[in-house]
Coordinates of N, CA and C in Angstrom, one line a residue:
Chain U
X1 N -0.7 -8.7 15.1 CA -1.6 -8.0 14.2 C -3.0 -8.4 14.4
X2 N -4.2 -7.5 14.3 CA -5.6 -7.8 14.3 C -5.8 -8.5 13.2
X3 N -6.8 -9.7 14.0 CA -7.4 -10.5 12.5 C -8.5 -9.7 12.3
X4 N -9.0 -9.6 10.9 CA -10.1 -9.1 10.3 C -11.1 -10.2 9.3
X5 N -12.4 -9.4 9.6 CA -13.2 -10.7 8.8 C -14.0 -9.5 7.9
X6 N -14.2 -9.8 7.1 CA -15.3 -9.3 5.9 C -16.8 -10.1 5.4
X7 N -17.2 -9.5 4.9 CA -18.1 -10.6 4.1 C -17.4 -10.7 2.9
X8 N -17.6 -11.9 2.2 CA -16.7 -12.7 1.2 C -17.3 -11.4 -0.4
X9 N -18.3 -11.5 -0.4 CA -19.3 -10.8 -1.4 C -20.2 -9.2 -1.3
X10 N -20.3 -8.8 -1.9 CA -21.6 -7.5 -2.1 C -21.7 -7.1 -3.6
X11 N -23.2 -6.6 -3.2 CA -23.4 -6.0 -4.6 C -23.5 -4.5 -4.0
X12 N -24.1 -3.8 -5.8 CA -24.3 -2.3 -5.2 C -24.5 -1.8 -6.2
X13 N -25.7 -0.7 -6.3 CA -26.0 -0.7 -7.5 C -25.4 0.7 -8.5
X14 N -25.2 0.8 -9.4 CA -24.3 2.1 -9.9 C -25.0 3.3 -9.5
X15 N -24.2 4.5 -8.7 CA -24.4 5.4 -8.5 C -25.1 5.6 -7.1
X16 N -25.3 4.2 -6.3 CA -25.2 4.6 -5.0 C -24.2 4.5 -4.3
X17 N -24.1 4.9 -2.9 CA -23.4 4.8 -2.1 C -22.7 3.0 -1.8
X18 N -21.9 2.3 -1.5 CA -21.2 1.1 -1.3 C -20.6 1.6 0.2
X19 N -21.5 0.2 0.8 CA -20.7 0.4 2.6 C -20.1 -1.1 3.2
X20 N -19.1 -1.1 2.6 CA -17.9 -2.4 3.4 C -18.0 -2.5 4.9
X21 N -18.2 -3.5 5.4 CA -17.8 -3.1 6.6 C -16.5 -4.1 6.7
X22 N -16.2 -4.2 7.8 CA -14.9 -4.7 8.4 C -15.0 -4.9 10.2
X23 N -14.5 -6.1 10.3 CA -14.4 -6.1 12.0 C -13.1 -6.9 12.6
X24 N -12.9 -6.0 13.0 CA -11.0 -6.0 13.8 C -11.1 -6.2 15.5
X25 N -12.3 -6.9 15.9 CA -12.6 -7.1 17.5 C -11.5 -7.0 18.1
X26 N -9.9 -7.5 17.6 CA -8.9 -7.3 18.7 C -7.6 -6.4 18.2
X27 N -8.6 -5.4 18.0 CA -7.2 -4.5 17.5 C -6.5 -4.3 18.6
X28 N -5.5 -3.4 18.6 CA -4.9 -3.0 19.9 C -4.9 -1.3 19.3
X29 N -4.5 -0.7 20.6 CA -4.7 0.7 20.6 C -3.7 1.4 19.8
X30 N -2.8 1.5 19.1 CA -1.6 1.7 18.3 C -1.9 1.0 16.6
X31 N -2.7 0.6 16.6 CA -2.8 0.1 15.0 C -4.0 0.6 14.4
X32 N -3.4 1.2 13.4 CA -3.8 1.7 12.2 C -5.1 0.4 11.4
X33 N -6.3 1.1 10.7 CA -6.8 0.4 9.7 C -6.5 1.1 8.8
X34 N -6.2 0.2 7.2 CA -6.2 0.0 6.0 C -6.9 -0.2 5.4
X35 N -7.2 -0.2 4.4 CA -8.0 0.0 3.5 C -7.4 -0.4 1.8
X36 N -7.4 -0.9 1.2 CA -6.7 -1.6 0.1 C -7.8 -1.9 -1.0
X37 N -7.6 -1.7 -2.3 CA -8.9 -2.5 -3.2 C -7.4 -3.1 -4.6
X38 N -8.1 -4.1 -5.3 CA -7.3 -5.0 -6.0 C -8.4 -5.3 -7.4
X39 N -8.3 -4.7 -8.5 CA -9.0 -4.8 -9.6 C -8.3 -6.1 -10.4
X40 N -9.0 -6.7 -10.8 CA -8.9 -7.7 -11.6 C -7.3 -7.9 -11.7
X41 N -6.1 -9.0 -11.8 CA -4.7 -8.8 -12.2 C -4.0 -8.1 -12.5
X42 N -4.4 -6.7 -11.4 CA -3.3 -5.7 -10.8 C -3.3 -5.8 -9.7
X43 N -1.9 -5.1 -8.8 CA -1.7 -5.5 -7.3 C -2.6 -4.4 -6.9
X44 N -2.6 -4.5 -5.6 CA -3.6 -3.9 -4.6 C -3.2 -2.3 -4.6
X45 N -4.3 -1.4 -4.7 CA -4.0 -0.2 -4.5 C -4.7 0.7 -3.1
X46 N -3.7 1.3 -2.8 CA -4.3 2.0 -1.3 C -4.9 2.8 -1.7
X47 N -5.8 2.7 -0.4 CA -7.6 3.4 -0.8 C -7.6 4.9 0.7
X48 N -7.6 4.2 1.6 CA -7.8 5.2 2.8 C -7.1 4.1 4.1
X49 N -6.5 5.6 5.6 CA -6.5 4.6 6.7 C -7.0 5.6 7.5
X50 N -7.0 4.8 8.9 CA -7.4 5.8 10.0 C -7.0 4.9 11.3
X51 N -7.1 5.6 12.2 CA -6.8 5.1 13.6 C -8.2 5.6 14.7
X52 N -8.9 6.7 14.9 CA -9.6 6.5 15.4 C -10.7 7.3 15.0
X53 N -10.3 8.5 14.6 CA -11.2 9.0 13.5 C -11.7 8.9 12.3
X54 N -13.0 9.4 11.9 CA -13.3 9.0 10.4 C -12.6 10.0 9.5
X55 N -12.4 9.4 8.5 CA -11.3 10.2 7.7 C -12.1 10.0 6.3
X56 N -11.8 11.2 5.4 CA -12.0 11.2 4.0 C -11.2 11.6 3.1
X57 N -11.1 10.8 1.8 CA -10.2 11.5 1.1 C -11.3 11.3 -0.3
X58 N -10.5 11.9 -1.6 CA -10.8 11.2 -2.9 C -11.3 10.5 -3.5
X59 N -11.3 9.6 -2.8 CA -11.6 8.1 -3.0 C -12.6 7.6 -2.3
X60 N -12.6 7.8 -1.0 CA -13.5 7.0 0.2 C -13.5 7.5 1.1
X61 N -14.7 7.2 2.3 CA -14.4 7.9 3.6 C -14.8 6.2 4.2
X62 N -14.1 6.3 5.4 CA -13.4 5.4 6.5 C -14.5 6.0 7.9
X63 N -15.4 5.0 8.2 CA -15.7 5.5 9.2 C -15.3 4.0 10.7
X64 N -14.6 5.0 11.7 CA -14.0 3.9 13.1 C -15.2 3.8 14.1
X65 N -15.4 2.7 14.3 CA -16.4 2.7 15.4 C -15.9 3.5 16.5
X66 N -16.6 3.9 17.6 CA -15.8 4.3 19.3 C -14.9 2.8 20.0
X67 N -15.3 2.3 19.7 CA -14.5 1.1 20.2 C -13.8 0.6 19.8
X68 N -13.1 0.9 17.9 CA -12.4 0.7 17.3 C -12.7 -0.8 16.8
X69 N -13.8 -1.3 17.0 CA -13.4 -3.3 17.1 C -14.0 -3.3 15.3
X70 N -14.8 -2.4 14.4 CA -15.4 -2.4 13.6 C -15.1 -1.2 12.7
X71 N -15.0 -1.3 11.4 CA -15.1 0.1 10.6 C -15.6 -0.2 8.9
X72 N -15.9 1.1 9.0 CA -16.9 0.8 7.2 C -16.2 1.7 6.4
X73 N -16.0 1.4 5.6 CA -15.3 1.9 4.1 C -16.6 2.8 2.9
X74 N -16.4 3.6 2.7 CA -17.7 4.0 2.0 C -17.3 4.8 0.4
X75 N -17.6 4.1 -0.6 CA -17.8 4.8 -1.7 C -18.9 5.5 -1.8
X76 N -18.8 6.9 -1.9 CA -20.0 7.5 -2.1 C -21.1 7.6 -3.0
X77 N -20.7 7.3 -4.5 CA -21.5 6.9 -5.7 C -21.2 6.3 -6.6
X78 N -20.5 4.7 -6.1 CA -20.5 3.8 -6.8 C -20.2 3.8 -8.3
X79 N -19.1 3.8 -9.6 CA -19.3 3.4 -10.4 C -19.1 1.7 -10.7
X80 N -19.0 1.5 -12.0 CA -19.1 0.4 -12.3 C -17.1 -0.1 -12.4
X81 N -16.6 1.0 -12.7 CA -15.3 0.8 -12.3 C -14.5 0.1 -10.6
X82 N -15.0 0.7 -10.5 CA -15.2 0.3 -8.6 C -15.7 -1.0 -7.8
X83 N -15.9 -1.6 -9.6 CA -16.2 -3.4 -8.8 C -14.7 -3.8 -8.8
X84 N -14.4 -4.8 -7.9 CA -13.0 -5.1 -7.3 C -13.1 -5.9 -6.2
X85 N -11.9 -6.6 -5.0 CA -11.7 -7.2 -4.2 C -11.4 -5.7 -3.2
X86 N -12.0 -6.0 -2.5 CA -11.7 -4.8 -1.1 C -10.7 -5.4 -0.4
X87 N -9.7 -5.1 0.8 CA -9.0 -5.6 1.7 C -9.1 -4.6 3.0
X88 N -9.7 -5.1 4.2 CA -9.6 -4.1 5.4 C -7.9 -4.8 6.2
X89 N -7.4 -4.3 6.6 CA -6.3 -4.6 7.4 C -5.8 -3.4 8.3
X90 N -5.0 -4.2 9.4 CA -5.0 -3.1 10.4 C -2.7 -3.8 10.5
X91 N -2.4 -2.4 10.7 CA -1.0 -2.5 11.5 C -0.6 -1.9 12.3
X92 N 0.3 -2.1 13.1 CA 0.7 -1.2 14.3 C 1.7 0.0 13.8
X93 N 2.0 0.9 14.5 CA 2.9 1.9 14.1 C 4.8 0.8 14.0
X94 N 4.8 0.1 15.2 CA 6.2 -0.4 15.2 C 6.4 -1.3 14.4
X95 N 5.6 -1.6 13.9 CA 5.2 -2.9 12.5 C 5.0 -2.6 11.5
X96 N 5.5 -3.2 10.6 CA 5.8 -3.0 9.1 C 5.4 -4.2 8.2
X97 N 5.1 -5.2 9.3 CA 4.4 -6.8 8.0 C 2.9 -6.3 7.7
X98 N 2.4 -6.2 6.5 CA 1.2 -6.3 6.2 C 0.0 -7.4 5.9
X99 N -0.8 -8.1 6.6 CA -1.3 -9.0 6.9 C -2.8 -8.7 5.7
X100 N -3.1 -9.3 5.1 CA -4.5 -9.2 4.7 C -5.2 -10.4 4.4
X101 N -6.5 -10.5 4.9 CA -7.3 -11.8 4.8 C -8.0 -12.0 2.6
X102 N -8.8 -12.4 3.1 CA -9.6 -13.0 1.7 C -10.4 -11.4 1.0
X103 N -10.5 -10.8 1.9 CA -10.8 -9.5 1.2 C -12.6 -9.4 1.3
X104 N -13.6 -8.5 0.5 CA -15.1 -8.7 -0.2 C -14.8 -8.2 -1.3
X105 N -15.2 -9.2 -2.4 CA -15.1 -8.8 -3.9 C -16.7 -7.7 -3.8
X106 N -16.9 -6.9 -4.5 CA -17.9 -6.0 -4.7 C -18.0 -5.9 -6.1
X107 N -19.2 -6.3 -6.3 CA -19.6 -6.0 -7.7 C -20.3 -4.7 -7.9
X108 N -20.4 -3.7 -8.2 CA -21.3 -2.9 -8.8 C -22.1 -3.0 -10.4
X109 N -24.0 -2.9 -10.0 CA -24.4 -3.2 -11.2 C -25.1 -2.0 -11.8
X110 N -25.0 -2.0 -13.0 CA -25.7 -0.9 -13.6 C -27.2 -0.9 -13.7
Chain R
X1 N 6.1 10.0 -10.5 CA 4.7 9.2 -9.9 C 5.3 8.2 -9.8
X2 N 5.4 7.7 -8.5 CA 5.7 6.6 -7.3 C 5.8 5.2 -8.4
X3 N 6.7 4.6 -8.1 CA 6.5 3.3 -8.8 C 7.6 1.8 -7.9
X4 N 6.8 0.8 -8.2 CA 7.0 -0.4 -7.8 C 6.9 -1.1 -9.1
X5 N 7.9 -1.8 -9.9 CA 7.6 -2.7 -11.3 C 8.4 -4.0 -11.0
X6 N 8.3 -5.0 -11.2 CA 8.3 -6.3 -11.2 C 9.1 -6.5 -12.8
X7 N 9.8 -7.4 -12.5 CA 10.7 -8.1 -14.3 C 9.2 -8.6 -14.9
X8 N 8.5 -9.1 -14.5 CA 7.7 -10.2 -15.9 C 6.5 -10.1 -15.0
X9 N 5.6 -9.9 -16.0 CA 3.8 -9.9 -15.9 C 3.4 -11.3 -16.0
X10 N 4.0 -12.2 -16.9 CA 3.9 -13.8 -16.9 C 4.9 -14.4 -17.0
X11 N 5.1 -15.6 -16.6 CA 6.5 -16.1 -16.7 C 6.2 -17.6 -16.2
X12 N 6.2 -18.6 -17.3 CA 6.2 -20.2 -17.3 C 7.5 -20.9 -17.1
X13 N 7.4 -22.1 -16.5 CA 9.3 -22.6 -15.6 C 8.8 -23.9 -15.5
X14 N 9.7 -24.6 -15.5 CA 9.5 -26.0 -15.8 C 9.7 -26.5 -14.1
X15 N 9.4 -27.5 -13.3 CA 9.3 -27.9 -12.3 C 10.6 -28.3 -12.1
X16 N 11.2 -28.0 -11.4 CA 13.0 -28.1 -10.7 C 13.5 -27.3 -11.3
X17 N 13.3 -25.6 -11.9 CA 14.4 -25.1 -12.7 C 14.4 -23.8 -11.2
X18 N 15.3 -23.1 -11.3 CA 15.6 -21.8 -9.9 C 14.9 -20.7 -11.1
X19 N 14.2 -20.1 -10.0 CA 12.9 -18.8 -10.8 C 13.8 -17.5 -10.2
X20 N 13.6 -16.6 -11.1 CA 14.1 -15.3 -10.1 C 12.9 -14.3 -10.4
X21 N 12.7 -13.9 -9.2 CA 11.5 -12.7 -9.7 C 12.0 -11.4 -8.9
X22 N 11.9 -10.1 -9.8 CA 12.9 -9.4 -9.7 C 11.4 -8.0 -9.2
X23 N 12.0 -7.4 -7.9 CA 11.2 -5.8 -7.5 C 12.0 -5.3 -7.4
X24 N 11.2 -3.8 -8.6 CA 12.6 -2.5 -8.3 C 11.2 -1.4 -7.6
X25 N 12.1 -1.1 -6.9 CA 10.9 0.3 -6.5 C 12.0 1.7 -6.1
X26 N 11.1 2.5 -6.9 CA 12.1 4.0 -6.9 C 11.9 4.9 -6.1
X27 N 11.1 4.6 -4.8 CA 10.7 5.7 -3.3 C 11.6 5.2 -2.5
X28 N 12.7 5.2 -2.6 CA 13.9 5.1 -2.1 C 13.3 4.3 -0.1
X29 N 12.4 3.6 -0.5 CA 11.5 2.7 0.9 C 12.5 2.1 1.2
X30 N 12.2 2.1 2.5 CA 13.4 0.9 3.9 C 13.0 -0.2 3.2
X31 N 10.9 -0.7 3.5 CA 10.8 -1.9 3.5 C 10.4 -2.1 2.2
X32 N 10.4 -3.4 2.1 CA 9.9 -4.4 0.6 C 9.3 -5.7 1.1
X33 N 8.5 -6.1 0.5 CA 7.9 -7.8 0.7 C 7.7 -8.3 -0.6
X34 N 7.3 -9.6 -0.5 CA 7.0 -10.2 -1.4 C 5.6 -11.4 -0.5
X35 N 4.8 -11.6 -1.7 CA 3.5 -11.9 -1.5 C 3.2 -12.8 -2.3
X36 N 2.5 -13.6 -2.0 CA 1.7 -14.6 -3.0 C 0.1 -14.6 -2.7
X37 N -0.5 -15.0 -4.1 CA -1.9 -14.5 -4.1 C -2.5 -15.7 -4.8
X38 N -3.6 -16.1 -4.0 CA -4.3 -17.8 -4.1 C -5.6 -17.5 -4.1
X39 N -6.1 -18.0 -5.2 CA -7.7 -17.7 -4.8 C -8.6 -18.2 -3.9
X40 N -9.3 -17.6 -2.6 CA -9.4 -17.9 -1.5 C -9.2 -17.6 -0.8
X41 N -7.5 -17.3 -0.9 CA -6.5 -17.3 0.5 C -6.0 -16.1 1.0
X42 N -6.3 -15.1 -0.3 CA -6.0 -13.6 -0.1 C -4.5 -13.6 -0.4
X43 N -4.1 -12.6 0.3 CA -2.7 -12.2 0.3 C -1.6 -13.1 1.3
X44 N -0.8 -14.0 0.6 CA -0.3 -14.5 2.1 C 1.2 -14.0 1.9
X45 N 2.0 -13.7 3.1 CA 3.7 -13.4 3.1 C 4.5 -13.9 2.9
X46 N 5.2 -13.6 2.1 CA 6.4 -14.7 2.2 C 7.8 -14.5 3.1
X47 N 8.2 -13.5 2.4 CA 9.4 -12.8 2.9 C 9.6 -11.2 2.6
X48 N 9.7 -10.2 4.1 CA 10.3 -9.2 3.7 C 11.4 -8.6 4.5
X49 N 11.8 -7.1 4.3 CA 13.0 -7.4 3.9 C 12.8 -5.4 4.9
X50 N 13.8 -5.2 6.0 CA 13.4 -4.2 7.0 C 14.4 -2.5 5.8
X51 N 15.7 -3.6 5.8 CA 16.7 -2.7 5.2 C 17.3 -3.8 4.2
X52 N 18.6 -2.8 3.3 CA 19.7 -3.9 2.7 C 20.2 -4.7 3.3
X53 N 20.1 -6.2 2.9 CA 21.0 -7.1 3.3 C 20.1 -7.8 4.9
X54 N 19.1 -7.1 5.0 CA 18.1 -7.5 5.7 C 16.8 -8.5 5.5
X55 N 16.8 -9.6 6.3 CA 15.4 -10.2 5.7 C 14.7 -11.2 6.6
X56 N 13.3 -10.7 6.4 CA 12.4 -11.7 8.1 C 11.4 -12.8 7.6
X57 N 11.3 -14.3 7.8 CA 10.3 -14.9 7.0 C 9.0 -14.3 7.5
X58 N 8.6 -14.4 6.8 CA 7.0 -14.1 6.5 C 6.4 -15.4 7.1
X59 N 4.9 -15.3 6.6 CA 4.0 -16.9 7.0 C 3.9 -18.3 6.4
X60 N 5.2 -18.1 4.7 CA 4.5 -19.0 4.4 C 6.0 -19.1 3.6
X61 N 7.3 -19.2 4.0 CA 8.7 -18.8 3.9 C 9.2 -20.1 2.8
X62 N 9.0 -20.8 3.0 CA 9.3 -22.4 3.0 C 9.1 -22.7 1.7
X63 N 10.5 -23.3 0.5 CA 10.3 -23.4 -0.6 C 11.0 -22.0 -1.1
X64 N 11.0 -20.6 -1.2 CA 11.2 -19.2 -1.1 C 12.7 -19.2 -0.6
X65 N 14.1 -18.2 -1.2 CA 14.4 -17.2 -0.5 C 14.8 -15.9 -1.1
X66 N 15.2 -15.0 -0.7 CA 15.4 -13.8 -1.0 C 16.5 -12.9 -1.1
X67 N 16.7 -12.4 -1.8 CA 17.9 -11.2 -1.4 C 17.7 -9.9 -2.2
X68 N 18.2 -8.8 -0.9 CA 18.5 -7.6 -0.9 C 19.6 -6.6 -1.1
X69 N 20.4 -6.7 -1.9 CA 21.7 -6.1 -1.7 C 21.9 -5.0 -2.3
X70 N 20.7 -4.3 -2.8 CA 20.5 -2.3 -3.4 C 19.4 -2.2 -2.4
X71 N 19.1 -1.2 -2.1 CA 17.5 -0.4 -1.1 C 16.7 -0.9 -2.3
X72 N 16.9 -0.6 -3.6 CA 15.9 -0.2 -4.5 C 15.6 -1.9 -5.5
X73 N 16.4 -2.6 -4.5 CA 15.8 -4.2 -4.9 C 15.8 -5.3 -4.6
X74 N 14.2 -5.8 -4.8 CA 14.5 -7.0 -3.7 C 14.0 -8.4 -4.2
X75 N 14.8 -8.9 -4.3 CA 14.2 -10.8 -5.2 C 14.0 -12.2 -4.7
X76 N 12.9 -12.3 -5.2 CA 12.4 -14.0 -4.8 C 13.1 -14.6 -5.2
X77 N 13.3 -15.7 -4.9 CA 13.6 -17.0 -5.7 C 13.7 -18.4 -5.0
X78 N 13.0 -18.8 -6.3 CA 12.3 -20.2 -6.0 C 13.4 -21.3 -6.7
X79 N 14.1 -21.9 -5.7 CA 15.0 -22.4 -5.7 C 15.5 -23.8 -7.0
X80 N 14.1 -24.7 -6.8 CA 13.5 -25.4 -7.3 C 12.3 -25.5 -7.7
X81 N 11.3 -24.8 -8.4 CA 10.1 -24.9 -8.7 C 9.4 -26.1 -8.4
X82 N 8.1 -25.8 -8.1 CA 7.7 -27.1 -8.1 C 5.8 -26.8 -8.4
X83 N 4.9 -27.4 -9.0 CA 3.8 -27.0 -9.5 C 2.7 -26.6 -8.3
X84 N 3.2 -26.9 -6.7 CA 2.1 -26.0 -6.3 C 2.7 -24.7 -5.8
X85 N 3.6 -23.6 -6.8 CA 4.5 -22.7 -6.1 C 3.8 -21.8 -7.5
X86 N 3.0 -22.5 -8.5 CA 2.2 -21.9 -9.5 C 0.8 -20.6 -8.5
X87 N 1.5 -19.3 -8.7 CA 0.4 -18.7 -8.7 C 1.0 -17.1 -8.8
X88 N 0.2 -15.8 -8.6 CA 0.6 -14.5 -8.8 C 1.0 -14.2 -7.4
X89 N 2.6 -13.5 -7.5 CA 3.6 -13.3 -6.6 C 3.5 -11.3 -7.0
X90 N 3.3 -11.1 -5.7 CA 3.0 -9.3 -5.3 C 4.2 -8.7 -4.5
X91 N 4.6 -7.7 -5.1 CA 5.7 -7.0 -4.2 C 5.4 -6.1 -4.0
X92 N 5.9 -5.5 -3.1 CA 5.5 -4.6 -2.5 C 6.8 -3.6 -1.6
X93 N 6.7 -2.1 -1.6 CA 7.7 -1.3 -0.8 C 6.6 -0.4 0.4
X94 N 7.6 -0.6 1.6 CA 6.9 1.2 2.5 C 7.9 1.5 3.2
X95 N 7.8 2.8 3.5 CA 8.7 3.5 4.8 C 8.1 2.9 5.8
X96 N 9.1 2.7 7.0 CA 8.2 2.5 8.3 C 7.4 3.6 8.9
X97 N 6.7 3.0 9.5 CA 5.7 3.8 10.3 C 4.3 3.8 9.1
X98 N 3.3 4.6 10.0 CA 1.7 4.4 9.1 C 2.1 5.3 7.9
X99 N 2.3 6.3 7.8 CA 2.5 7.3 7.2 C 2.8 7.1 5.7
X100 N 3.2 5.7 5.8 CA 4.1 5.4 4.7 C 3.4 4.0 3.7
X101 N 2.0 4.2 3.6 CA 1.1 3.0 3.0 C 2.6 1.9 2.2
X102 N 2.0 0.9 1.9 CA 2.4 -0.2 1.1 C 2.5 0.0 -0.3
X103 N 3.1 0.3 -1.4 CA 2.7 0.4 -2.4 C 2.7 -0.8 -3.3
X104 N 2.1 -1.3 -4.0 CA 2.1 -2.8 -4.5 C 2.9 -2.5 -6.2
X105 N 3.5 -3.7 -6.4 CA 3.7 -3.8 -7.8 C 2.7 -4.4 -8.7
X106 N 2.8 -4.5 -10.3 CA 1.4 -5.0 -10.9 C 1.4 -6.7 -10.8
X107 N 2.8 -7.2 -10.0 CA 2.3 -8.7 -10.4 C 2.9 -9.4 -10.9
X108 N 3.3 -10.8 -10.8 CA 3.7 -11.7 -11.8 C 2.9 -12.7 -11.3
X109 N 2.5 -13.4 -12.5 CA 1.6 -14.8 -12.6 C 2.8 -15.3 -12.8
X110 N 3.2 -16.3 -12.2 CA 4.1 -17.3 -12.3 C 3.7 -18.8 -13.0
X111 N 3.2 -19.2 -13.8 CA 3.0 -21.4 -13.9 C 4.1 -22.2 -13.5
X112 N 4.2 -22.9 -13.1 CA 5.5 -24.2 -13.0 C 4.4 -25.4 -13.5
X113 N 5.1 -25.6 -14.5 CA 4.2 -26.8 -15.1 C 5.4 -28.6 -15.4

């Protein structure tokens, strides 16, 4: 599985846009990125994934670099609900363990 | 609406007693894990589990083991407690393949005091 690193921290202020990044330098060609957020002492809730395209849903849009080694997570207008631990993680299709690092807590402020 | 629930939100155990921590999940999923959650350390693995009666260690196995003997449940247990085995334990179900995100349960804070 790719190791991923975040920044530990962010702010952001209510009602702008929030941009996570994430860097997966050794993904491999077959693995998926993830996308995960974990609110205060509930488990982690899936957010968005993608493989090489930017994708959007509901919640967030996912954008893959061309070289796959990097990708950014994007809330579009921040509320104050939306502060949380982020988790970027990547898995392969033939794999099923899900690996996640320390996460970036994101605060959003009003 | 999709669900993963765990026996106990909190739950205190005295150091040497056997803990059982119980995942039920109703998406009739192949896979299940079980997680532990450290501040700092993120999410680490313990043990999961492919099919019934199936089970692979994880990263951090030791201390932990598990059993699977319904699709729809899968349990920790901490043989012997011991006070650094104190922290919130995550479960989790998916189908294989991407298609099939992780769904998490809400959690148990465990103490062994």
């Amino acid at each position: 599985d790719a190791k991923t690193t975040q920044p530990p921290s962010m702010d952001c202020a209510e009602g702008r846009a929030a941009n996570l990044p994430c860097n997966h330098s050794t993904i491999s060609g077959n693995e998926y990125v993830y996308w995960y957020r974990q609110i205060h002492s509930q488990g982690p809730q899936y957010i968005i994934h993608g493989l090489k395209n930017n994708e959007t849903n509901e919640m967030a849009s996912l954008i893959i670099t061309e070289d796959r080694k990097s990708s950014t997570l994007i809330l579009p207008h921040a509320t104050l609900r939306d502060t949380a631990v982020y988790y970027c993680t990547t898995w392969k299709t033939s794999y099923d363990k899900v690996i996640f690092g320390p996460g970036t807590s994101l605060s959003v402020i009003p | 609406d999709v669900k993963v629930t765990q026996s106990s939100r909190y739950l205190v155990k005295r150091t040497g007693e056997k803990v059982f921590l119980e995942c039920v999940q109703d998406m009739d999923h192949e896979n299940m894990f079980w997680y532990r959650q450290d501040p700092g350390l993120g999410l680490r693995l313990i043990y999961f589990s492919y099919d019934v009666k199936m089970k692979e260690k994880g990263d951090i196995p030791e201390g932990y083991s598990v059993s699977r003997e319904k699709k729809e449940r899968f349990s920790l247990i901490l043989e012997s407690a011991s006070t650094n085995q104190t922290s919130m334990y995550l479960c989790a179900s998916s189908t294989p393949g991407t298609s099939g995100s992780p769904y998490f349960g809400p959690g148990t804070r465990l103490t062994v005091t």
